[in-house]
Short mmCIF file of C-alpha atoms in Angstrom, two decimals:
data_model
loop_
_atom_site.label_atom_id
_atom_site.label_comp_id
_atom_site.label_asym_id
_atom_site.label_seq_id
_atom_site.Cartn_x
_atom_site.Cartn_y
_atom_site.Cartn_z
CA MET A 1 16.68 -14.13 0.33
CA ARG A 2 13.49 -13.19 0.53
CA LYS A 3 13.55 -12.13 4.23
CA ALA A 4 14.47 -9.26 3.16
CA VAL A 5 11.54 -8.18 1.61
CA ILE A 6 9.75 -8.98 5.09
CA THR A 7 12.20 -6.62 6.64
CA LEU A 8 11.56 -4.23 4.22
CA CYS A 9 11.08 -0.89 6.69
CA ILE A 10 12.78 -2.08 9.14
CA THR A 11 15.95 -0.58 9.72
CA ALA A 12 15.23 2.65 8.27
CA CYS A 13 12.46 2.96 11.11
CA TRP A 14 15.47 1.78 13.78
CA GLY A 15 17.05 4.56 12.93
CA MET A 16 14.10 7.12 13.60
CA GLY A 17 13.94 5.03 16.87
CA SER A 18 10.47 3.53 16.63
CA LEU A 19 10.31 -0.54 17.18
CA PRO A 20 9.90 -2.66 13.74
CA VAL A 21 6.27 -3.97 13.36
CA TRP A 22 7.19 -7.26 12.33
CA SER A 23 10.96 -9.22 12.74
CA ALA A 24 12.86 -11.93 10.76
CA THR A 25 14.50 -13.16 13.79
CA ASN A 26 13.74 -15.97 15.91
CA GLU A 27 13.58 -14.22 18.93
CA PRO A 28 10.43 -14.01 21.34
CA THR A 29 8.18 -11.16 20.80
CA ALA A 30 5.91 -10.18 23.94
CA GLU A 31 2.32 -10.66 23.41
CA PHE A 32 0.30 -8.52 21.08
CA ASN A 33 -1.89 -6.26 23.48
CA TRP A 34 -5.19 -5.52 21.18
CA ARG A 35 -6.64 -3.04 23.89
CA ALA A 36 -3.62 -0.93 24.00
CA ALA A 37 -4.14 2.19 21.87
CA PRO A 38 -0.97 2.72 19.05
CA THR A 39 1.35 4.76 20.26
CA GLU A 40 2.29 8.23 19.62
CA GLU A 41 5.23 10.05 19.83
CA GLN A 42 6.14 13.74 19.64
CA ILE A 43 9.27 14.75 17.73
CA ALA A 44 10.26 18.34 16.44
CA SER A 45 10.07 17.81 12.65
CA LEU A 46 8.53 15.36 10.11
CA THR A 47 9.87 15.20 6.90
CA LEU A 48 8.32 13.61 4.43
CA ARG A 49 10.28 10.47 3.97
CA ASP A 50 10.10 10.20 7.52
CA ALA A 51 6.61 10.27 7.31
CA ILE A 52 6.31 7.19 5.01
CA LEU A 53 8.14 5.50 6.49
CA ARG A 54 7.19 5.56 9.86
CA ALA A 55 3.73 4.59 7.91
CA PHE A 56 5.87 2.35 6.55
CA ALA A 57 6.52 0.18 9.82
CA ARG A 58 3.18 1.06 11.31
CA ASN A 59 0.23 0.19 9.26
CA PRO A 60 -1.46 -3.57 9.59
CA LYS A 61 -1.60 -3.61 5.78
CA ILE A 62 1.96 -4.06 5.11
CA SER A 63 2.12 -6.31 7.79
CA GLU A 64 -0.71 -8.23 6.58
CA ALA A 65 1.10 -8.38 3.01
CA ALA A 66 4.51 -9.21 4.37
CA ALA A 67 2.52 -12.27 6.27
CA GLN A 68 1.39 -13.21 3.29
CA ILE A 69 4.91 -13.40 1.46
CA ARG A 70 5.81 -15.73 4.37
CA VAL A 71 3.19 -17.91 3.59
CA GLY A 72 4.31 -17.93 0.10
CA GLU A 73 7.45 -19.41 0.67
CA ALA A 74 6.02 -22.02 3.22
CA ASP A 75 3.37 -22.78 0.56
CA LEU A 76 6.93 -23.20 -2.00
CA ASP A 77 8.46 -25.36 0.13
CA ALA A 78 5.86 -27.96 0.43
CA ALA A 79 5.56 -28.27 -3.04
CA LYS A 80 9.05 -28.55 -3.46
CA SER A 81 9.34 -31.49 -0.57
CA ALA A 82 7.16 -33.84 -2.94
CA TRP A 83 10.50 -34.66 -4.74
CA TYR A 84 12.36 -35.49 -1.38
CA PRO A 85 12.02 -39.45 -0.29
CA GLN A 86 9.09 -39.71 2.43
CA ILE A 87 9.86 -42.11 5.86
CA SER A 88 7.57 -43.01 7.53
CA LEU A 89 7.27 -45.27 10.79
CA GLN A 90 4.35 -48.05 10.46
CA GLY A 91 3.07 -50.07 13.73
CA THR A 92 0.27 -52.23 14.72
CA ALA A 93 -0.87 -54.14 17.93
CA GLY A 94 -3.56 -56.95 17.53
CA ARG A 95 -4.36 -60.09 16.44
CA SER A 96 -4.61 -60.29 12.34
CA HIS A 97 -5.06 -63.58 10.48
CA GLN A 98 -3.32 -64.47 6.98
CA THR A 99 -4.42 -67.66 4.72
CA ASP A 100 -2.58 -68.73 1.69
CA SER A 101 -1.87 -71.88 -0.47
CA ALA A 102 0.69 -72.67 2.77
CA GLY A 103 -2.04 -72.17 5.26
CA SER A 104 -2.62 -69.82 7.82
CA LEU A 105 -0.53 -67.42 10.01
CA ASN A 106 -1.82 -65.23 13.51
CA ASN A 107 -0.02 -61.94 14.18
CA ASN A 108 0.04 -60.50 17.44
CA GLY A 109 1.47 -57.06 16.12
CA SER A 110 3.96 -55.17 13.15
CA GLY A 111 6.47 -52.82 13.07
CA GLY A 112 8.57 -51.07 10.31
CA LEU A 113 9.99 -48.52 7.98
CA THR A 114 8.73 -47.34 4.49
CA LEU A 115 11.06 -45.61 2.11
CA SER A 116 8.99 -43.94 -1.18
CA GLN A 117 10.40 -41.52 -3.76
CA LEU A 118 8.60 -39.91 -6.50
CA ILE A 119 10.70 -40.82 -10.26
CA TYR A 120 7.78 -39.16 -12.49
CA ASP A 121 3.95 -37.91 -12.60
CA PHE A 122 3.99 -36.11 -15.84
CA GLY A 123 3.96 -32.78 -14.54
CA ARG A 124 2.40 -32.54 -11.28
CA THR A 125 4.97 -31.94 -9.14
CA GLY A 126 6.51 -29.36 -11.42
CA GLY A 127 3.73 -27.65 -12.28
CA ALA A 128 2.73 -27.03 -8.31
CA ILE A 129 5.99 -25.70 -7.46
CA ASP A 130 6.00 -23.24 -10.22
CA GLU A 131 2.82 -22.42 -9.38
CA GLN A 132 3.72 -21.53 -6.02
CA HIS A 133 6.95 -19.80 -7.42
CA HIS A 134 4.22 -17.26 -9.14
CA LEU A 135 2.36 -17.15 -6.23
CA SER A 136 4.52 -15.82 -4.40
CA GLU A 137 6.30 -13.13 -6.94
CA ALA A 138 2.79 -11.74 -7.34
CA TYR A 139 2.84 -11.98 -2.97
CA ARG A 140 5.90 -9.90 -3.40
CA TYR A 141 4.12 -7.13 -6.37
CA ALA A 142 0.67 -6.98 -3.95
CA LEU A 143 3.63 -5.79 -0.99
CA TYR A 144 4.87 -3.12 -3.87
CA ASP A 145 1.72 -1.96 -4.20
CA THR A 146 0.49 -1.44 -0.86
CA MET A 147 3.48 -0.13 0.01
CA THR A 148 2.55 2.84 -2.65
CA ALA A 149 -1.37 3.01 -1.44
CA VAL A 150 0.19 3.27 1.97
CA ALA A 151 2.46 6.27 0.85
CA GLN A 152 -0.14 7.63 -1.10
CA ASP A 153 -2.14 8.19 1.67
CA THR A 154 0.55 10.11 4.33
CA LEU A 155 1.44 12.34 1.74
CA ARG A 156 -2.08 12.99 1.21
CA ALA A 157 -2.69 12.95 4.68
CA TYR A 158 0.87 15.53 5.24
CA LEU A 159 -0.48 18.01 2.27
CA GLU A 160 -3.91 18.09 3.92
CA VAL A 161 -2.05 19.19 7.05
CA LYS A 162 0.27 21.65 5.09
CA ARG A 163 -2.85 23.00 2.99
CA TYR A 164 -4.84 24.27 6.48
CA GLN A 165 -1.34 25.63 7.78
CA ALA A 166 -1.49 27.81 5.16
CA LEU A 167 -5.66 28.95 5.23
CA VAL A 168 -4.54 29.24 8.43
CA VAL A 169 -1.46 32.13 7.80
CA ALA A 170 -3.60 33.50 4.94
CA SER A 171 -6.23 34.13 7.91
CA ARG A 172 -4.01 35.68 10.02
CA ASP A 173 -2.80 38.18 7.24
CA ASN A 174 -6.30 38.65 6.42
CA MET A 175 -7.37 39.91 10.50
CA ALA A 176 -4.22 41.67 10.64
CA SER A 177 -4.98 43.85 7.40
CA LEU A 178 -8.37 43.94 8.81
CA GLU A 179 -7.31 45.40 12.20
CA HIS A 180 -5.38 48.05 10.03
CA VAL A 181 -8.47 49.38 8.47
CA ARG A 182 -10.26 49.38 11.13
CA ASP A 183 -7.47 51.46 13.63
CA ILE A 184 -7.94 54.42 10.21
CA ALA A 185 -11.67 54.22 10.51
CA LYS A 186 -11.25 54.75 14.17
CA LEU A 187 -8.65 57.91 13.46
CA ARG A 188 -11.41 59.33 11.36
CA ALA A 189 -14.46 59.05 13.94
CA ASP A 190 -12.26 60.39 16.27
CA ALA A 191 -11.77 63.09 14.00
CA GLY A 192 -14.95 63.61 12.95
CA LEU A 193 -14.39 62.72 9.32
CA SER A 194 -16.46 59.60 9.50
CA SER A 195 -19.19 58.05 11.83
CA GLN A 196 -18.82 55.11 14.39
CA SER A 197 -20.80 52.98 12.40
CA ASP A 198 -17.49 52.57 10.09
CA VAL A 199 -15.77 51.24 13.23
CA LEU A 200 -18.41 48.98 14.22
CA GLN A 201 -18.26 47.37 10.41
CA ALA A 202 -15.17 47.02 10.00
CA GLN A 203 -14.90 45.04 13.75
CA THR A 204 -17.75 42.99 12.51
CA ARG A 205 -15.60 41.89 9.75
CA ILE A 206 -13.05 41.12 12.05
CA ALA A 207 -15.42 38.58 13.88
CA SER A 208 -16.34 36.97 10.78
CA MET A 209 -12.66 36.32 9.91
CA ARG A 210 -11.75 34.88 13.42
CA ALA A 211 -14.47 32.77 12.79
CA THR A 212 -12.65 31.76 9.78
CA LEU A 213 -9.59 31.11 11.04
CA GLU A 214 -10.74 29.00 13.67
CA GLN A 215 -12.66 27.21 11.35
CA TYR A 216 -9.18 26.50 9.06
CA ARG A 217 -7.39 25.83 12.48
CA ALA A 218 -9.85 22.70 13.25
CA GLN A 219 -9.85 21.49 9.89
CA GLN A 220 -5.78 21.42 10.53
CA ARG A 221 -5.98 20.02 13.73
CA SER A 222 -7.78 17.12 12.20
CA ALA A 223 -5.92 16.53 9.67
CA GLN A 224 -2.78 16.73 11.61
CA ALA A 225 -4.49 13.77 14.00
CA GLN A 226 -5.23 12.02 10.61
CA LEU A 227 -1.27 12.11 9.75
CA THR A 228 -0.85 11.00 13.24
CA VAL A 229 -2.90 8.06 13.21
CA LEU A 230 -1.00 7.03 10.26
CA THR A 231 2.59 8.02 11.05
CA GLY A 232 2.72 7.85 15.36
CA VAL A 233 3.88 11.18 15.02
CA VAL A 234 2.70 14.35 16.44
CA SER A 235 4.83 17.24 15.03
CA ASP A 236 3.77 20.95 13.92
CA ASN A 237 6.90 21.59 11.85
CA LEU A 238 6.07 20.01 8.41
CA PRO A 239 9.00 21.07 6.23
CA GLU A 240 7.73 22.13 2.39
CA LEU A 241 7.34 18.81 -0.21
CA PRO A 242 10.49 18.05 -2.40
CA GLN A 243 10.22 19.88 -5.79
CA THR A 244 11.30 16.35 -7.83
CA LEU A 245 7.71 15.33 -7.53
CA LEU A 246 7.04 17.70 -9.96
CA ASN A 247 9.61 16.30 -12.35
CA GLN A 248 7.36 13.71 -13.74
CA GLN A 249 8.74 12.13 -17.06
CA VAL A 250 5.98 9.74 -17.65
CA THR A 251 3.15 10.79 -19.30
CA LEU A 252 -0.42 9.64 -20.15
CA ASP A 253 0.59 8.18 -23.85
CA ARG A 254 4.07 6.63 -22.55
CA ILE A 255 2.43 4.66 -19.19
CA ALA A 256 5.14 1.74 -18.47
CA TYR A 257 1.96 -0.59 -17.67
CA GLU A 258 4.17 -4.05 -17.11
CA LYS A 259 5.98 -2.05 -14.90
CA SER A 260 3.34 -1.58 -12.10
CA ALA A 261 3.23 -3.59 -8.99
CA ALA A 262 -0.68 -4.40 -9.65
CA VAL A 263 -0.42 -5.75 -12.89
CA ARG A 264 2.83 -7.54 -12.26
CA SER A 265 0.68 -9.13 -9.62
CA ALA A 266 -2.20 -10.14 -11.62
CA GLN A 267 0.53 -11.35 -14.30
CA ALA A 268 1.90 -13.24 -11.72
CA LYS A 269 -1.63 -15.20 -10.82
CA GLN A 270 -2.36 -15.57 -14.75
CA GLU A 271 0.76 -17.74 -14.23
CA ALA A 272 -0.09 -19.13 -11.42
CA ALA A 273 -3.69 -20.42 -13.07
CA ARG A 274 -1.65 -21.44 -16.41
CA GLU A 275 1.01 -24.12 -14.04
CA ARG A 276 -2.93 -25.06 -12.36
CA ILE A 277 -4.01 -26.25 -15.72
CA ARG A 278 -0.49 -28.17 -16.73
CA GLN A 279 -1.38 -29.48 -13.04
CA ALA A 280 -5.03 -30.93 -13.59
CA ALA A 281 -4.53 -32.30 -17.36
CA SER A 282 -1.36 -34.32 -16.01
CA ASN A 283 -3.64 -36.26 -13.06
CA HIS A 284 -4.73 -38.12 -16.66
CA TRP A 285 -1.42 -39.63 -16.35
CA PRO A 286 0.62 -42.31 -14.51
CA THR A 287 2.65 -41.64 -11.03
CA VAL A 288 6.19 -43.42 -11.47
CA ARG A 289 7.44 -44.01 -7.79
CA VAL A 290 10.05 -46.63 -5.89
CA GLN A 291 8.70 -47.70 -2.81
CA ALA A 292 11.45 -49.82 -0.15
CA GLY A 293 10.19 -51.23 3.35
CA ARG A 294 11.41 -53.64 5.75
CA THR A 295 8.69 -54.93 8.37
CA ARG A 296 9.27 -57.47 11.23
CA TYR A 297 6.02 -59.49 12.48
CA GLU A 298 5.41 -60.84 15.74
CA ASN A 299 2.91 -64.61 16.53
CA ASN A 300 2.90 -66.64 19.18
CA GLN A 301 4.99 -69.35 16.67
CA ARG A 302 7.61 -67.22 15.31
CA SER A 303 9.15 -63.51 13.92
CA TYR A 304 10.10 -62.82 10.77
CA TRP A 305 10.79 -59.56 8.52
CA ASP A 306 9.41 -58.65 5.66
CA ASP A 307 11.33 -56.51 2.67
CA GLU A 308 9.82 -54.92 0.09
CA LEU A 309 11.53 -53.18 -2.98
CA GLN A 310 8.69 -52.08 -5.57
CA LEU A 311 8.28 -49.87 -8.44
CA GLN A 312 4.82 -48.43 -8.46
CA VAL A 313 2.94 -47.20 -11.32
CA GLU A 314 -0.42 -45.47 -10.30
CA ALA A 315 -2.40 -45.11 -13.13
CA PRO A 316 -6.39 -43.41 -12.94
CA LEU A 317 -8.47 -45.43 -15.01
CA TYR A 318 -11.58 -43.23 -14.08
CA GLN A 319 -12.80 -40.84 -12.17
CA GLY A 320 -15.84 -39.54 -12.75
CA GLY A 321 -15.07 -36.79 -14.87
CA LEU A 322 -13.30 -35.55 -11.94
CA VAL A 323 -9.84 -34.35 -13.83
CA ASN A 324 -11.68 -32.39 -16.68
CA ALA A 325 -13.58 -30.45 -14.21
CA LYS A 326 -10.47 -29.12 -12.36
CA THR A 327 -9.04 -28.41 -15.43
CA ARG A 328 -11.82 -26.47 -16.80
CA ALA A 329 -11.83 -25.39 -13.41
CA ALA A 330 -8.41 -24.09 -13.68
CA GLU A 331 -9.01 -22.61 -17.33
CA GLY A 332 -11.71 -20.21 -15.65
CA ASP A 333 -8.80 -19.13 -13.43
CA ARG A 334 -6.20 -18.24 -15.63
CA GLN A 335 -9.69 -16.52 -17.39
CA ALA A 336 -10.16 -14.69 -14.33
CA ALA A 337 -6.67 -13.35 -13.82
CA GLU A 338 -6.33 -12.62 -17.01
CA ALA A 339 -9.74 -10.06 -17.22
CA ALA A 340 -7.71 -9.26 -13.69
CA ILE A 341 -4.55 -7.78 -15.74
CA GLN A 342 -6.91 -5.75 -17.66
CA GLN A 343 -8.69 -4.14 -15.13
CA SER A 344 -5.50 -2.62 -13.39
CA LYS A 345 -4.38 -1.74 -16.56
CA LEU A 346 -7.61 0.06 -16.51
CA ASP A 347 -7.59 1.61 -13.38
CA ILE A 348 -4.48 2.55 -14.22
CA ASN A 349 -4.93 4.81 -17.14
CA GLN A 350 -8.13 5.78 -15.08
CA ARG A 351 -6.59 7.35 -12.14
CA ALA A 352 -3.63 8.58 -14.14
CA SER A 353 -6.00 10.18 -16.69
CA THR A 354 -8.42 12.06 -13.63
CA ALA A 355 -5.11 13.18 -11.41
CA TYR A 356 -3.56 14.60 -14.86
CA ALA A 357 -6.91 16.42 -15.51
CA ASP A 358 -6.70 17.64 -12.02
CA MET A 359 -3.23 18.47 -12.07
CA ILE A 360 -3.59 20.71 -15.52
CA GLY A 361 -6.58 22.44 -13.99
CA ALA A 362 -4.62 23.21 -10.24
CA GLN A 363 -2.22 24.77 -12.13
CA GLN A 364 -4.57 27.06 -14.30
CA ARG A 365 -6.00 27.94 -11.11
CA GLU A 366 -3.07 28.63 -9.43
CA SER A 367 -1.92 31.15 -12.12
CA ALA A 368 -5.17 32.45 -12.15
CA GLY A 369 -4.90 33.32 -8.28
CA ASP A 370 -1.42 34.89 -8.58
CA GLU A 371 -3.02 37.26 -11.25
CA GLN A 372 -6.29 37.77 -8.95
CA LEU A 373 -4.22 38.27 -5.94
CA GLY A 374 -2.13 41.05 -7.88
CA SER A 375 -5.01 42.96 -9.00
CA ALA A 376 -6.73 43.00 -5.62
CA GLU A 377 -3.72 43.79 -4.13
CA HIS A 378 -3.59 46.83 -6.27
CA THR A 379 -6.72 47.71 -5.97
CA ARG A 380 -6.95 47.68 -1.91
CA ASN A 381 -3.70 50.13 -1.45
CA VAL A 382 -5.53 52.08 -3.98
CA TYR A 383 -8.67 52.01 -2.35
CA ALA A 384 -6.84 52.84 1.01
CA ASP A 385 -5.23 56.14 -0.48
CA GLU A 386 -8.82 57.14 -1.68
CA TYR A 387 -10.57 56.30 1.95
CA ARG A 388 -8.02 58.65 3.73
CA LEU A 389 -9.05 61.68 1.08
CA ASN A 390 -12.86 60.82 1.60
CA LYS A 391 -13.50 59.24 -1.80
CA ARG A 392 -13.99 55.64 -0.91
CA SER A 393 -16.50 54.34 1.38
CA LEU A 394 -15.16 51.43 4.44
CA ASN A 395 -17.43 49.37 2.88
CA ASP A 396 -15.41 49.53 -0.67
CA LEU A 397 -12.16 49.17 1.35
CA LEU A 398 -13.69 46.21 3.64
CA SER A 399 -14.76 44.41 0.14
CA VAL A 400 -11.76 45.03 -1.48
CA GLU A 401 -9.49 43.17 1.71
CA GLN A 402 -12.01 40.24 1.35
CA ASP A 403 -11.33 40.22 -2.50
CA VAL A 404 -7.53 39.88 -1.29
CA PHE A 405 -8.81 37.00 1.46
CA GLN A 406 -10.34 35.18 -1.66
CA ALA A 407 -7.46 35.27 -3.96
CA VAL A 408 -4.43 34.43 -0.96
CA SER A 409 -7.46 31.30 -0.18
CA MET A 410 -7.97 30.66 -3.64
CA ARG A 411 -4.65 30.60 -4.93
CA ALA A 412 -3.57 28.03 -1.57
CA MET A 413 -6.12 25.69 -2.41
CA ALA A 414 -4.83 25.53 -6.15
CA LEU A 415 -1.38 25.14 -5.04
CA TYR A 416 -1.98 21.99 -2.84
CA ASP A 417 -4.55 20.43 -5.08
CA GLY A 418 -1.97 20.67 -7.75
CA TRP A 419 0.69 19.20 -5.25
CA ASP A 420 -2.11 16.45 -4.72
CA ALA A 421 -2.50 15.42 -8.01
CA THR A 422 0.85 15.33 -8.69
CA VAL A 423 0.91 12.01 -6.22
CA ARG A 424 -1.95 10.57 -7.17
CA TYR A 425 -0.81 11.16 -10.63
CA ALA A 426 2.68 9.30 -9.44
CA ALA A 427 1.00 6.95 -7.65
CA ALA A 428 -0.75 5.81 -10.19
CA VAL A 429 2.25 5.23 -12.66
CA ASP A 430 3.98 3.41 -9.82
CA ASN A 431 7.31 5.26 -9.43
CA LEU A 432 5.67 7.97 -6.47
CA LEU A 433 8.04 6.33 -4.03
CA ASP A 434 11.04 6.15 -6.90
CA MET A 435 10.67 10.10 -7.16
CA LEU A 436 11.02 9.84 -3.41
CA GLY A 437 14.18 7.99 -3.53
CA ILE A 438 12.85 5.28 -1.77
CA ASP A 439 13.42 2.04 -4.00
CA ARG A 440 11.15 -1.10 -3.32
CA GLU A 441 13.49 -3.72 -5.33
CA ALA A 442 17.00 -2.33 -3.61
CA SER A 443 14.76 -2.02 0.15
CA SER A 444 13.85 -6.06 -0.76
CA GLY A 445 17.41 -7.20 -1.49
CA GLU A 446 15.97 -8.82 -4.97
CA THR A 447 15.87 -7.93 -8.56
CA LEU A 448 12.46 -7.49 -10.06
CA PRO A 449 12.08 -10.37 -12.67
CA SER A 450 10.40 -9.07 -16.12
CA LEU A 451 7.68 -10.21 -17.60
#
């Protein structure tokens, strides 16, 4: 059942034509070439969901978390093996001398079969199995938390590309507007209504805006490079973000900490620590097992069989305080795990509170930017008419163009700051992937147990 966790993102990635990072099959794989750079491909359009799924298949943290789940499954099987019969073969070669009341016996070699079955150990084996059960759950929750972190990084890189694309468009629009102002100034200068200095001043502003445009282009290329590293895809067409991200139902006063993957992972580790305490304390009690064996001895005079069927009871009497020391250490692990739960809740609250405050601030800035933009555009139209009537200087017209660009830029920055804060808030309360329609539980084929 748990193999489905390991193959969490393979199906989606096959649908997009990319290679899976890991596989649950037993087919041989090519040797990993650590010198080779990660592959990239060019596609026409990259949706947000595709970007996240590609990042899942590409990010090594996902592979590492999936590998840790396989380690947990193997450790669980190892713990369960203690309840199964233990069968062993033994053989010796060389002389041995035995002396008893009947005389002495020289053996040249022996060989036999031994079977041992654990009957009862006062909770040691059961505690080890339960511990590995909880650790396996902790590893699975850690995978879910890693998925959220990777999705958040991918989303934020996606948003950065969209941000600078919007700023590039704003710069181009402002440059076109400045060129229009320059053309008006040139017509007036040619008609003798103004001096050529107005034309030079407009050209200077255009050159300055061109430098700003190139700066935003460079930042856009940098953001695209980061997104390409995360997804393995090069694409200039990024559709708009889904509005479902804005329909956040979790408020700060109603955060379900017990449903967070990070809290669940810490909780599972605490339960595992409790089982270690039970294991350590059970070492005060004996171990009961049945052992059967049949051994054949060879010597110079005759050969014979030694058959045994015994009930073995092994009870430690004194181990120098080892059992008490292990019990105290296990209790310390439990206390540390309990503190980790509280730390996870504190981290969630801190990240959610900060993101919520940033989200509210961005919304207010966007609203103020809309108002500023409306006022600046109205002023630009008035100043343009007054400049034609020689009631305004060119400097006034250029200044209001700067005000319009500043309003557009601030509005775009506020918009994407708000999106970024929304993503961080959804990741903090651990429903980011759910809001995007990527169900981690359904993808893993399992249902999360309740705490």
